[in-house]
Tab-separated table of C-alpha atoms and ligand atoms in Angstrom:
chain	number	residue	atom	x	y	z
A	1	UNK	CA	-42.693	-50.232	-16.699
A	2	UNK	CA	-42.665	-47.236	-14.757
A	3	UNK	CA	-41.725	-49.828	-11.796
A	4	UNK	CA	-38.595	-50.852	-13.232
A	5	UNK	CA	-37.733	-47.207	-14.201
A	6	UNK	CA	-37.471	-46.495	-10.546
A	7	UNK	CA	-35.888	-49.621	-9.678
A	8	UNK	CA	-33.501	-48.759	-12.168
A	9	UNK	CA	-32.758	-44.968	-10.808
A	10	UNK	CA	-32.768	-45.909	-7.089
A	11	UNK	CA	-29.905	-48.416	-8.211
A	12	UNK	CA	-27.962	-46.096	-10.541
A	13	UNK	CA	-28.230	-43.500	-6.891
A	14	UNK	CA	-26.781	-46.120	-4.873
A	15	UNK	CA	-24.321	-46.392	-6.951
A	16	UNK	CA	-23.704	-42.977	-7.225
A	17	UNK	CA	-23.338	-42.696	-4.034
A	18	UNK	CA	-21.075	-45.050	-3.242
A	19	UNK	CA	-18.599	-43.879	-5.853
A	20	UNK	CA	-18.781	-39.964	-5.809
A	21	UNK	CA	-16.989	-39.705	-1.960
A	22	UNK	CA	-16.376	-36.219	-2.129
A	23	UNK	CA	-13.113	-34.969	-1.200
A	24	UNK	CA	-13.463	-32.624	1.894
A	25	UNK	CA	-12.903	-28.711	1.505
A	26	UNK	CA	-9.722	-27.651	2.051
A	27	UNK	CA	-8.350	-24.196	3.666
A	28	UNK	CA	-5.860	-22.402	2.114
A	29	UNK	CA	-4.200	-19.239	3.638
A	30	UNK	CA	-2.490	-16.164	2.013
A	31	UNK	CA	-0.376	-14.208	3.745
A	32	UNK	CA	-0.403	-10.158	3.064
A	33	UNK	CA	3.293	-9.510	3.787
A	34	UNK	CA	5.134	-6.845	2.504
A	35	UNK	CA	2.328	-5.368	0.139
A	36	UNK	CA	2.153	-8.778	-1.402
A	37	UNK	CA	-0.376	-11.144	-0.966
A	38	UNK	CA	1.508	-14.533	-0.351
A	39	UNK	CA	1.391	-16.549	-3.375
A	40	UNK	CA	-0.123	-14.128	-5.330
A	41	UNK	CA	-1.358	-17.017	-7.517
A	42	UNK	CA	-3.624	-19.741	-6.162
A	43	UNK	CA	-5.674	-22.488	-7.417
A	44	UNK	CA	-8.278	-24.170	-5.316
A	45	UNK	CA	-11.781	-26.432	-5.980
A	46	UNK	CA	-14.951	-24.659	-5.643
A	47	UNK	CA	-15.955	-24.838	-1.679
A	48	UNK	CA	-12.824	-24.653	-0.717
A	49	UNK	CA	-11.936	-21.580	1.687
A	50	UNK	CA	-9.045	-19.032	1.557
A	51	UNK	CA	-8.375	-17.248	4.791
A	52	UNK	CA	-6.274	-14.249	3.987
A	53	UNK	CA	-4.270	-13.281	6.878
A	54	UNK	CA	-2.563	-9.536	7.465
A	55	UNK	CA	0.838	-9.552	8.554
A	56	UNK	CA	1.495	-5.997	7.602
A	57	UNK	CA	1.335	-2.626	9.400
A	58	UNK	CA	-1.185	-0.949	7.593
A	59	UNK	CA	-4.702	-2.133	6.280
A	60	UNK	CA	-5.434	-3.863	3.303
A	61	UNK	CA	-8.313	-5.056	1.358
A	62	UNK	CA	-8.899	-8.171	-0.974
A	63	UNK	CA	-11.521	-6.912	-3.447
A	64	UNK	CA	-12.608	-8.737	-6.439
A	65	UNK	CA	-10.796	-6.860	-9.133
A	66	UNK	CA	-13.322	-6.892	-12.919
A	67	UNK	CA	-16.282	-5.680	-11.964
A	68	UNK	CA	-15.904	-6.017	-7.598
A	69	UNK	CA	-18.497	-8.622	-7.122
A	70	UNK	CA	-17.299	-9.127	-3.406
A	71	UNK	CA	-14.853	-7.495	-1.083
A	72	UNK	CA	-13.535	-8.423	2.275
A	73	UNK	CA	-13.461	-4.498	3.212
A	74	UNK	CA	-11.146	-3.657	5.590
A	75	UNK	CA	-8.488	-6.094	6.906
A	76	UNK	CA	-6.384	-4.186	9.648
A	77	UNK	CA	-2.895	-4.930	10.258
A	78	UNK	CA	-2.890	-8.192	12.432
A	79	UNK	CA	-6.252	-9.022	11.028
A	80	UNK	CA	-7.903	-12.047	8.656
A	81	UNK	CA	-10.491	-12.489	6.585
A	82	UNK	CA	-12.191	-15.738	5.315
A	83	UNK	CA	-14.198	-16.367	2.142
A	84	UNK	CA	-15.750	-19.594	0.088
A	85	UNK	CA	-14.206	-19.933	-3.124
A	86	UNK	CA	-17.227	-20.120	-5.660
A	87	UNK	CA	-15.625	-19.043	-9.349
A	88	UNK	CA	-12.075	-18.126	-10.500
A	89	UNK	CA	-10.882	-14.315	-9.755
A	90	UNK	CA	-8.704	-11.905	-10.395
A	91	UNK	CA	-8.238	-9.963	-7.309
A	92	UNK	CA	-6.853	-6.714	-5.690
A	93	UNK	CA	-6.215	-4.735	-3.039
A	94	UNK	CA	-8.439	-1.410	-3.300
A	95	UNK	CA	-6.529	0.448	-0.824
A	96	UNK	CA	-3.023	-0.244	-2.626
A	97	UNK	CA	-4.014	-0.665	-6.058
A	98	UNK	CA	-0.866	-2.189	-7.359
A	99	UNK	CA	-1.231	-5.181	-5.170
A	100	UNK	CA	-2.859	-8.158	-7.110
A	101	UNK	CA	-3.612	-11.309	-6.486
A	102	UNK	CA	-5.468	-14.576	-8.438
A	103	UNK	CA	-7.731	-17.820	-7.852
A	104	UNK	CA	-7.900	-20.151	-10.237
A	105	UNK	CA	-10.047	-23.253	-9.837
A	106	UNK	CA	-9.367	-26.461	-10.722
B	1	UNK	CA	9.657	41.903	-15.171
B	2	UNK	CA	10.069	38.735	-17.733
B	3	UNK	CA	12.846	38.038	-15.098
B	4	UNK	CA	10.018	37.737	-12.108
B	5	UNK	CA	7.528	36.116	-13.845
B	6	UNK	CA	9.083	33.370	-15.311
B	7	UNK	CA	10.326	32.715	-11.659
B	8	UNK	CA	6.378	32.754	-10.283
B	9	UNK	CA	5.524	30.427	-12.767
B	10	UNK	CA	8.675	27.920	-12.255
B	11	UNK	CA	7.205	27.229	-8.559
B	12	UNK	CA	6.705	23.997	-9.643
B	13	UNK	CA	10.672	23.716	-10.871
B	14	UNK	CA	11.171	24.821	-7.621
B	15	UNK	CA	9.421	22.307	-5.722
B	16	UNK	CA	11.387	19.683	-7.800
B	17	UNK	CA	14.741	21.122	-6.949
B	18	UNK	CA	13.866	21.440	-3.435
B	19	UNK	CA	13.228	17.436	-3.349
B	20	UNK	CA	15.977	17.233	-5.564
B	21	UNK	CA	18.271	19.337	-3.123
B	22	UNK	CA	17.021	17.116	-0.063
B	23	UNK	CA	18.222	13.900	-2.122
B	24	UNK	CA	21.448	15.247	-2.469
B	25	UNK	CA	21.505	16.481	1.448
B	26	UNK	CA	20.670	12.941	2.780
B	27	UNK	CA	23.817	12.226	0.220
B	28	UNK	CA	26.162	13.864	1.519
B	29	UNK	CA	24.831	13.746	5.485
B	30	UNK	CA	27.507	11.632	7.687
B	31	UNK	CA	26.184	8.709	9.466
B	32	UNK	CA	22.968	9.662	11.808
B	33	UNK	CA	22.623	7.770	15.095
B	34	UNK	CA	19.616	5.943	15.873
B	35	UNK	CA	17.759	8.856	18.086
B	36	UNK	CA	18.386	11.024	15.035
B	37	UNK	CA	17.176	8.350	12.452
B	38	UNK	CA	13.963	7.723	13.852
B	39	UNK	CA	13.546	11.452	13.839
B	40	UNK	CA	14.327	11.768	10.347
B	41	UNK	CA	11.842	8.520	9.489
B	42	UNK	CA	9.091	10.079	11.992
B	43	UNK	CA	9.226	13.183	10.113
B	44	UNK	CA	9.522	11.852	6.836
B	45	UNK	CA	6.187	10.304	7.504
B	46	UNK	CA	4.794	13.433	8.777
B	47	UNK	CA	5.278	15.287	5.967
B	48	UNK	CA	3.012	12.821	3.682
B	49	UNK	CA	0.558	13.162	5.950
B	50	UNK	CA	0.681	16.729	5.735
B	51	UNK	CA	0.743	16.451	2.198
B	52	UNK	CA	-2.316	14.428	2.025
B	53	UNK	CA	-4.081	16.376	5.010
B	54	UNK	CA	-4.115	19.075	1.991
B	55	UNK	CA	-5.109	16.998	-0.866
B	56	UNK	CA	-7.665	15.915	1.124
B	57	UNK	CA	-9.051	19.677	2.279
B	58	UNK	CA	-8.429	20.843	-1.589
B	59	UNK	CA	-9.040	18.320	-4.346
B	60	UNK	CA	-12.614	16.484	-5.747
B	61	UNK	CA	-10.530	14.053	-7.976
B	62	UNK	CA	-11.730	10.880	-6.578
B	63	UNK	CA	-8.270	8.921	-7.579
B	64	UNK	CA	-6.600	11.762	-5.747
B	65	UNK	CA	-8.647	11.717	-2.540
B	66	UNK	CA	-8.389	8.131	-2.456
B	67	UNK	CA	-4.378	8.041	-2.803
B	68	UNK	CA	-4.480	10.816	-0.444
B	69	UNK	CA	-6.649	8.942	2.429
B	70	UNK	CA	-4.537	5.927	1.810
B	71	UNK	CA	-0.698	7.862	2.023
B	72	UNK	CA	-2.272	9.433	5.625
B	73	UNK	CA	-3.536	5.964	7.065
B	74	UNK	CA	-0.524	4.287	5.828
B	75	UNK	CA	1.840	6.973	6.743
B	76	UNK	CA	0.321	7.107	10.338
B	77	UNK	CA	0.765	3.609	11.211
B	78	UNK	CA	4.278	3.658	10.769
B	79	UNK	CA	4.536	6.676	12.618
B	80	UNK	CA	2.372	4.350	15.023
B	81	UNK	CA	4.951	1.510	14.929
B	82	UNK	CA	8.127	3.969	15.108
B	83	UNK	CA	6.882	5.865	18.540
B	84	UNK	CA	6.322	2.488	20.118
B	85	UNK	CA	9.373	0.815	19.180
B	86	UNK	CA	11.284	4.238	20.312
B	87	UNK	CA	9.424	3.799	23.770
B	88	UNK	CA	10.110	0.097	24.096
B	89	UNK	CA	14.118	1.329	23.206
B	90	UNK	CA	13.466	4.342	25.435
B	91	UNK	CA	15.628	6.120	22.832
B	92	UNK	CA	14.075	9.833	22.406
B	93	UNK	CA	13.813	10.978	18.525
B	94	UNK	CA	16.411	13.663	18.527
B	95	UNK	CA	16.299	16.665	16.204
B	96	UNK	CA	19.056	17.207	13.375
B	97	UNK	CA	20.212	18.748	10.471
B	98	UNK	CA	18.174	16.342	7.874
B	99	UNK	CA	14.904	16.520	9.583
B	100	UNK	CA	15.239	20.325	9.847
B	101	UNK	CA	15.923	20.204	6.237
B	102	UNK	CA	12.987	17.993	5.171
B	103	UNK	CA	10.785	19.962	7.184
B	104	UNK	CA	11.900	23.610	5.771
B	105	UNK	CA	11.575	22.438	2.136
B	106	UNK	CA	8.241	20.463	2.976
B	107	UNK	CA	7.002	23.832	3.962
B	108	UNK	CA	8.026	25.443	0.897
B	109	UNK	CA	6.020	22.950	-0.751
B	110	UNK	CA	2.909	23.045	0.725
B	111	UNK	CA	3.078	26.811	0.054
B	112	UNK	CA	3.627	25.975	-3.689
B	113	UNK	CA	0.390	23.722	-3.396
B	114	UNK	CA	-1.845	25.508	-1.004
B	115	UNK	CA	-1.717	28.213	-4.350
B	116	UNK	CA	-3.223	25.905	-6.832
B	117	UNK	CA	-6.321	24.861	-7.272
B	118	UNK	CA	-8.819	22.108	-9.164
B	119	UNK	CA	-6.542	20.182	-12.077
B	120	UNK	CA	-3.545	21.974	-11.656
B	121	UNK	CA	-3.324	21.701	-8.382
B	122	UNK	CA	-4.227	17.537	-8.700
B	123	UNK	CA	-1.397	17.599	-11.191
B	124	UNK	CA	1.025	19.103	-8.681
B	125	UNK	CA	0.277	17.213	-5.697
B	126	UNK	CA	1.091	13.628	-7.655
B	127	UNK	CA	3.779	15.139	-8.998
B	128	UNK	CA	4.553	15.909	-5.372
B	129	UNK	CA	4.271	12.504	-4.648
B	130	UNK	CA	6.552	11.206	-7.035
B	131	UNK	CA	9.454	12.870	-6.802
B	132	UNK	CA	9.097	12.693	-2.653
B	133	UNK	CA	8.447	8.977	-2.392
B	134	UNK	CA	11.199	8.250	-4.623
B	135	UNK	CA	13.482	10.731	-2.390
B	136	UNK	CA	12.277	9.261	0.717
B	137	UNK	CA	12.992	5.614	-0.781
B	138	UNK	CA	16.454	6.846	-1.557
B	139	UNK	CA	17.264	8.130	2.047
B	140	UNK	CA	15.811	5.410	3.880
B	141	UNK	CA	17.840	2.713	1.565
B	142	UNK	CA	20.862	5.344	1.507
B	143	UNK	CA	20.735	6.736	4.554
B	144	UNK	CA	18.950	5.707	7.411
B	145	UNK	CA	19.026	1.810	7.087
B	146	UNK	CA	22.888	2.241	6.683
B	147	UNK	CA	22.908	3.968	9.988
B	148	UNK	CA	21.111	2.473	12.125
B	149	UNK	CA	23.118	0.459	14.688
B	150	UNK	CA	19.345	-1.422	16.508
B	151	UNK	CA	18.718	-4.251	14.980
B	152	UNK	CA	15.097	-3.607	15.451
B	153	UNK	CA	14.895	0.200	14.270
B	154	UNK	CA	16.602	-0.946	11.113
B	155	UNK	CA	13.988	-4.436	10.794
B	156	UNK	CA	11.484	-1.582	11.243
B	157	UNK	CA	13.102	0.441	7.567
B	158	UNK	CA	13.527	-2.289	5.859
B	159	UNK	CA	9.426	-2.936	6.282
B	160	UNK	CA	8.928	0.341	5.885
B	161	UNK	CA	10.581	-0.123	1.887
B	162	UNK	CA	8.139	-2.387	0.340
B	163	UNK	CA	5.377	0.072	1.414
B	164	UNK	CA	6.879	3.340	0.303
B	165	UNK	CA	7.708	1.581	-3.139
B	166	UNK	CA	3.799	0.052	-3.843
B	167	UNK	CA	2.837	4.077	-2.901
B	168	UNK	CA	5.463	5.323	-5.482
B	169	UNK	CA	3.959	2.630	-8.201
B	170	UNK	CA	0.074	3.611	-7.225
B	171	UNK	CA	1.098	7.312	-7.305
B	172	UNK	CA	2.492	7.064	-10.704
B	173	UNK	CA	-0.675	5.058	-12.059
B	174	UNK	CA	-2.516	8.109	-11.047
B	175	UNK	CA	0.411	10.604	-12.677
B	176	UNK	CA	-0.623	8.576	-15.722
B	177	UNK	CA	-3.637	10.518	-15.868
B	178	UNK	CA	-2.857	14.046	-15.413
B	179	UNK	CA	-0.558	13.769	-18.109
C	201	LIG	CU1	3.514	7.104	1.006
């Protein structure tokens, strides 16, 4: 009985296996251009990676903007900062508040 | 008497005019040339940072400090970027009648500030801010954009715009709460 049970599973894994090819993690990039994060909008899969990337002259930030779970801390001008996208967020720039930004999964 | 008093307590009428009066200076300036615009921006900046360099010395509002530290790093990199694209144009920023003008009344209104303290004096630094972002905005879209004949001094405005305009918008969410 139990025999066949793990027949059974070790097939259904093979299977499994064979079907679920996982699509490989993408990169995105958004540009920080004229106090605007570039799209402002973006929707990605979990694992996936966003590399924000600052074009401007002054410093910017891209802080997680409910309750600030992560933060990339300062990005100086001509700098870039890299992060594994693991839930949706509403994000923000805690330098210039006003700049806002969002990742929404798929 | 009524006369006098009245007048002491209208400083902060006064420091509205004043950016009010500037506005209506970079109006009615003629054409600068580019030596004289990047005086006028480099000073323009200064003055913010001047601004701040009080806030900073006088105020224990948190949203203040922070807007503060953030107009003085902001404000100093494009003072950063203006001196060395001046030195790569080896054009020397040259004195005139607008940057004498923004300096006077700035000094008039750190005066004004330097005499307040805790909430009131919060109240009239983002005030402050306001009304001179939204003047500066004005002369550097009115003024000193217009005039400038280097294609690279007026790329360098133009950059400058988006910048002063997301300070305006954060300075008035902080406004928002002195009301
Ligand atoms: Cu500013």
């Amino acid at each position: 009985m139990s025999k066949y049970y793990i027949c059974f599973a070790f097939v259904v894994f093979l299977f499994a296996s064979c079907f679920s090819v996982k699509e490989k993690p993408k990169a995105y990039t958004v540009e920080i251009k004229n106090m605007k994060f570039v799209p402002d909008d973006i929707t990605v899969k979990q694992g996936d990676t966003i590399i924000w990337v600052n074009h401007d002259m002054m410093a910017h930030d891209v802080t997680e903007e409910g309750s600030k779970q992560w933060t990339s801390s300062i990005i100086p001008s001509g700098g870039s900062w890299k992060m594994g996208v693991t839930a949706a967020a509403n994000y923000y720039c805690s330098i210039h508040v006003v700049m806002k930004g969002k990742i929404r999964l798929q | 008497m009524k006369m006098i008093k009245t007048l002491a307590s209208s400083s902060i009428i006064t420091m509205a005019l004043s950016v009010v009066f500037t506005a209506t200076l970079l109006a009615q300036t003629p054409k600068l040339n580019d030596a004289e615009v990047a005086s006028v921006a480099v000073t323009a900046n200064q003055i913010d940072i001047n601004y701040a360099t009080v806030a900073k010395a006088k105020s224990k509002n948190v949203d203040i400090l922070k807007f503060a530290e953030t107009m003085s790093n902001d404000h100093k990199a494009v003072i950063a970027q203006a001196v060395a694209l001046v030195t790569k144009l080896k054009v020397t920023p040259k004195d005139n009648a607008v940057s004498k003008k923004l300096m006077a009344d700035a000094e008039v209104t750190k005066k004004t500030l330097l005499s307040k303290s805790g909430k009131a004096f919060d109240k009239a630094y983002i005030d402050n801010e306001v009304a001179y972002h939204k003047a500066v905005i004005g002369a550097v879209e009115g003024l000193l954009i217009p005039s400038s004949k280097n294609a690279e001094l007026k790329a360098l405005l133009e950059k400058v715009v988006p910048a002063l305009k997301v300070h305006l918008s954060h300075a008035e969410m902080v406004q928002m709460k002195f009301k």
